[in-house]
Short mmCIF file of C-alpha atoms in Angstrom, two decimals:
data_model
loop_
_atom_site.label_atom_id
_atom_site.label_comp_id
_atom_site.label_asym_id
_atom_site.label_seq_id
_atom_site.Cartn_x
_atom_site.Cartn_y
_atom_site.Cartn_z
CA PHE H 19 -66.23 -1.16 79.89
CA GLY H 20 -65.62 -3.01 76.58
CA THR H 21 -68.95 -5.00 75.37
CA GLY H 22 -70.66 -3.98 78.02
CA HIS H 23 -70.96 -7.79 78.94
CA CYS H 24 -69.85 -6.45 82.86
CA LEU H 25 -71.79 -3.68 83.09
CA LYS H 26 -75.02 -5.81 82.02
CA GLN H 27 -74.46 -7.57 85.25
CA LEU H 28 -74.12 -4.95 87.28
CA ALA H 29 -76.65 -3.19 86.04
CA GLU H 30 -79.05 -6.37 86.93
CA ALA H 31 -77.22 -6.31 90.02
CA VAL H 32 -77.29 -2.30 91.28
CA GLY H 33 -81.36 -2.41 90.66
CA GLU H 34 -83.72 -0.47 89.57
CA GLU H 35 -82.04 2.72 92.11
CA GLY H 36 -78.81 2.21 91.42
CA LYS H 37 -76.76 3.55 88.91
CA VAL H 38 -73.94 1.89 87.33
CA TYR H 39 -71.22 4.76 85.08
CA GLY H 40 -68.53 2.98 82.96
CA ILE H 41 -65.37 4.37 80.98
CA ASP H 42 -64.57 3.41 77.83
CA ILE H 43 -61.68 5.32 75.45
CA SER H 44 -63.39 3.31 72.47
CA SER H 45 -66.71 5.10 70.97
CA GLY H 46 -66.74 1.47 69.71
CA MET H 47 -66.96 -0.67 72.10
CA LEU H 48 -69.72 2.37 73.35
CA ALA H 49 -72.37 1.81 70.38
CA ILE H 50 -71.21 -2.62 71.51
CA SER H 51 -72.83 -1.75 75.47
CA ARG H 52 -75.69 0.21 74.46
CA ARG H 53 -77.17 -1.99 71.80
CA ARG H 54 -76.26 -5.13 74.44
CA LEU H 55 -78.08 -3.43 77.22
CA GLU H 56 -80.83 -1.61 75.55
CA ARG H 57 -82.11 -5.12 74.55
CA ALA H 58 -81.87 -6.37 77.98
CA GLY H 59 -83.82 -3.80 79.45
CA LEU H 60 -80.99 -1.54 81.70
CA TRP H 61 -80.50 1.69 79.41
CA ASN H 62 -81.82 3.33 81.71
CA ARG H 63 -79.30 2.29 84.85
CA VAL H 64 -76.22 2.64 82.89
CA GLU H 65 -74.61 5.76 82.24
CA LEU H 66 -71.48 5.56 79.57
CA THR H 67 -69.07 8.15 79.08
CA CYS H 68 -65.89 8.21 76.16
CA ASP H 69 -63.78 9.04 76.96
CA ASP H 70 -59.57 8.69 78.84
CA ALA H 71 -59.49 6.85 82.20
CA THR H 72 -55.86 8.63 83.16
CA LYS H 73 -57.84 11.78 83.41
CA MET H 74 -62.01 10.43 84.24
CA PRO H 75 -64.82 13.14 84.09
CA TYR H 76 -65.91 12.77 87.23
CA THR H 77 -66.08 14.47 90.87
CA ASP H 78 -63.79 13.21 93.90
CA ASN H 79 -65.71 10.58 95.88
CA LYS H 80 -68.46 10.03 93.75
CA PHE H 81 -68.67 6.20 93.98
CA ASP H 82 -69.59 3.12 96.45
CA ALA H 83 -67.37 1.08 94.19
CA VAL H 84 -65.07 0.76 91.16
CA PHE H 85 -64.90 -1.76 89.08
CA THR H 86 -62.42 -2.95 85.67
CA SER H 87 -62.51 -6.11 84.47
CA PHE H 88 -59.25 -6.87 82.29
CA ALA H 89 -58.87 -3.33 81.30
CA LEU H 90 -55.64 -2.21 83.40
CA GLU H 91 -53.19 -4.97 81.71
CA LEU H 92 -54.04 -2.39 78.40
CA PHE H 93 -53.35 0.56 79.54
CA ASP H 94 -49.25 1.31 78.61
CA LEU H 95 -46.91 0.58 82.51
CA PRO H 96 -46.74 3.82 83.27
CA GLU H 97 -50.35 4.34 83.06
CA ILE H 98 -51.60 2.10 85.60
CA PRO H 99 -50.64 4.25 88.04
CA GLN H 100 -52.39 6.62 86.93
CA VAL H 101 -55.25 5.21 86.41
CA LEU H 102 -55.22 3.69 89.48
CA SER H 103 -54.69 7.05 91.17
CA GLU H 104 -58.35 8.50 89.26
CA ILE H 105 -59.92 5.20 90.74
CA LYS H 106 -58.70 5.90 94.22
CA ARG H 107 -60.14 10.29 93.71
CA VAL H 108 -63.26 9.68 92.14
CA LEU H 109 -64.45 6.40 95.12
CA LYS H 110 -65.32 7.28 98.20
CA PRO H 111 -63.65 7.11 101.13
CA ASN H 112 -63.69 2.66 102.27
CA GLY H 113 -64.93 2.57 98.99
CA ARG H 114 -63.48 -0.60 97.21
CA ILE H 115 -62.22 -1.60 93.94
CA GLY H 116 -62.28 -4.65 92.18
CA VAL H 117 -60.36 -5.67 89.77
CA VAL H 118 -60.08 -8.47 87.23
CA SER H 119 -56.48 -9.16 85.40
CA MET H 120 -53.82 -10.68 83.35
CA SER H 121 -51.39 -11.62 86.02
CA LYS H 122 -47.43 -11.74 85.90
CA GLU H 123 -47.19 -13.16 88.97
CA GLY H 124 -46.04 -16.63 89.11
CA GLY H 125 -45.87 -15.74 85.76
CA THR H 126 -42.51 -17.78 84.83
CA SER H 127 -44.64 -19.97 82.11
CA ILE H 128 -42.90 -20.56 78.13
CA LEU H 129 -46.95 -19.85 77.56
CA VAL H 130 -46.88 -16.34 80.42
CA ARG H 131 -43.40 -15.57 78.18
CA SER H 132 -44.45 -15.81 74.52
CA TYR H 133 -47.37 -13.68 75.87
CA GLU H 134 -45.51 -10.79 76.91
CA TRP H 135 -43.69 -11.30 73.64
CA MET H 136 -46.09 -11.25 71.00
CA HIS H 137 -47.17 -8.13 73.28
CA GLU H 138 -44.05 -6.20 72.40
CA LYS H 139 -43.88 -7.48 69.06
CA LEU H 140 -47.48 -7.80 67.93
CA PRO H 141 -48.93 -5.35 69.54
CA GLN H 142 -51.91 -4.92 67.19
CA TYR H 143 -53.10 -8.22 67.90
CA VAL H 144 -52.45 -8.44 71.32
CA ASP H 145 -53.44 -5.46 73.62
CA CYS H 146 -52.44 -6.75 76.62
CA ARG H 147 -49.86 -8.47 78.94
CA PRO H 148 -50.15 -9.80 82.05
CA ILE H 149 -48.84 -7.19 85.05
CA TYR H 150 -48.46 -6.77 89.01
CA VAL H 151 -52.12 -6.56 89.76
CA GLU H 152 -52.11 -6.36 93.57
CA GLN H 153 -48.79 -4.47 93.54
CA SER H 154 -50.18 -2.23 91.56
CA ILE H 155 -53.54 -1.74 93.74
CA LYS H 156 -51.02 -1.23 97.14
CA ASP H 157 -48.43 1.12 95.25
CA ALA H 158 -51.54 3.63 94.46
CA GLY H 159 -52.30 2.93 98.58
CA PHE H 160 -55.15 0.82 98.91
CA VAL H 161 -55.38 -1.77 101.59
CA ILE H 162 -55.77 -4.64 100.15
CA GLN H 163 -59.45 -6.72 101.24
CA HIS H 164 -59.29 -10.48 99.24
CA LYS H 165 -56.99 -12.03 96.54
CA GLU H 166 -57.62 -14.99 94.35
CA ARG H 167 -55.58 -16.51 91.71
CA VAL H 168 -57.56 -17.87 88.25
CA SER H 169 -56.38 -19.55 85.25
CA LEU H 170 -56.86 -17.81 82.29
CA LEU H 171 -56.48 -20.17 79.41
CA GLY H 172 -53.81 -21.03 81.27
CA LEU H 173 -52.38 -17.55 81.54
CA PRO H 174 -52.76 -16.62 85.44
CA GLY H 175 -54.79 -14.74 86.54
CA ASP H 176 -55.77 -11.62 89.92
CA ILE H 177 -59.27 -10.97 90.92
CA VAL H 178 -58.35 -7.65 94.12
CA ILE H 179 -60.47 -6.20 96.16
CA GLY H 180 -59.85 -4.05 97.76
CA THR H 181 -60.48 -0.38 99.54
CA LYS H 182 -59.65 3.40 99.90
CA PRO H 183 -58.33 4.25 103.08
CA ILE H 184 -60.82 6.76 105.05
CA SER H 185 -58.07 9.36 105.72
#
């Protein structure tokens, strides 16, 4: 959930009867998000957990939807399938996954190659890199419902929505 910008919008969207759950490995991000949500009067609609998204502490089939924004590309490549598998596990049948991420598709520009090089050589400064978003979600067993290509400061990005099959 990072600094909580999306959590705030999601908490507003679910209304007083809804609940938003967030997981982040960083206790610092949790503290920033909590302050943001408290200032907005939305803390009672949110439950945040400081934990590892590759081993989520939630029961199977718990959530109607899971949203991740600029998070998958932070994981090491072998961990991305683990995270998506966990998302699939905690989603209810026919539940939705929404992912916003930097995309490697169509990313042959010098800007994309430079970004990837910086991630490889200077990971303490560039902690993420473009990934194959749609293919990763498909490979995890989701059915793609929508894909949209966007530009993120000149880097390609994808917005992908998928569903967990019923069986």
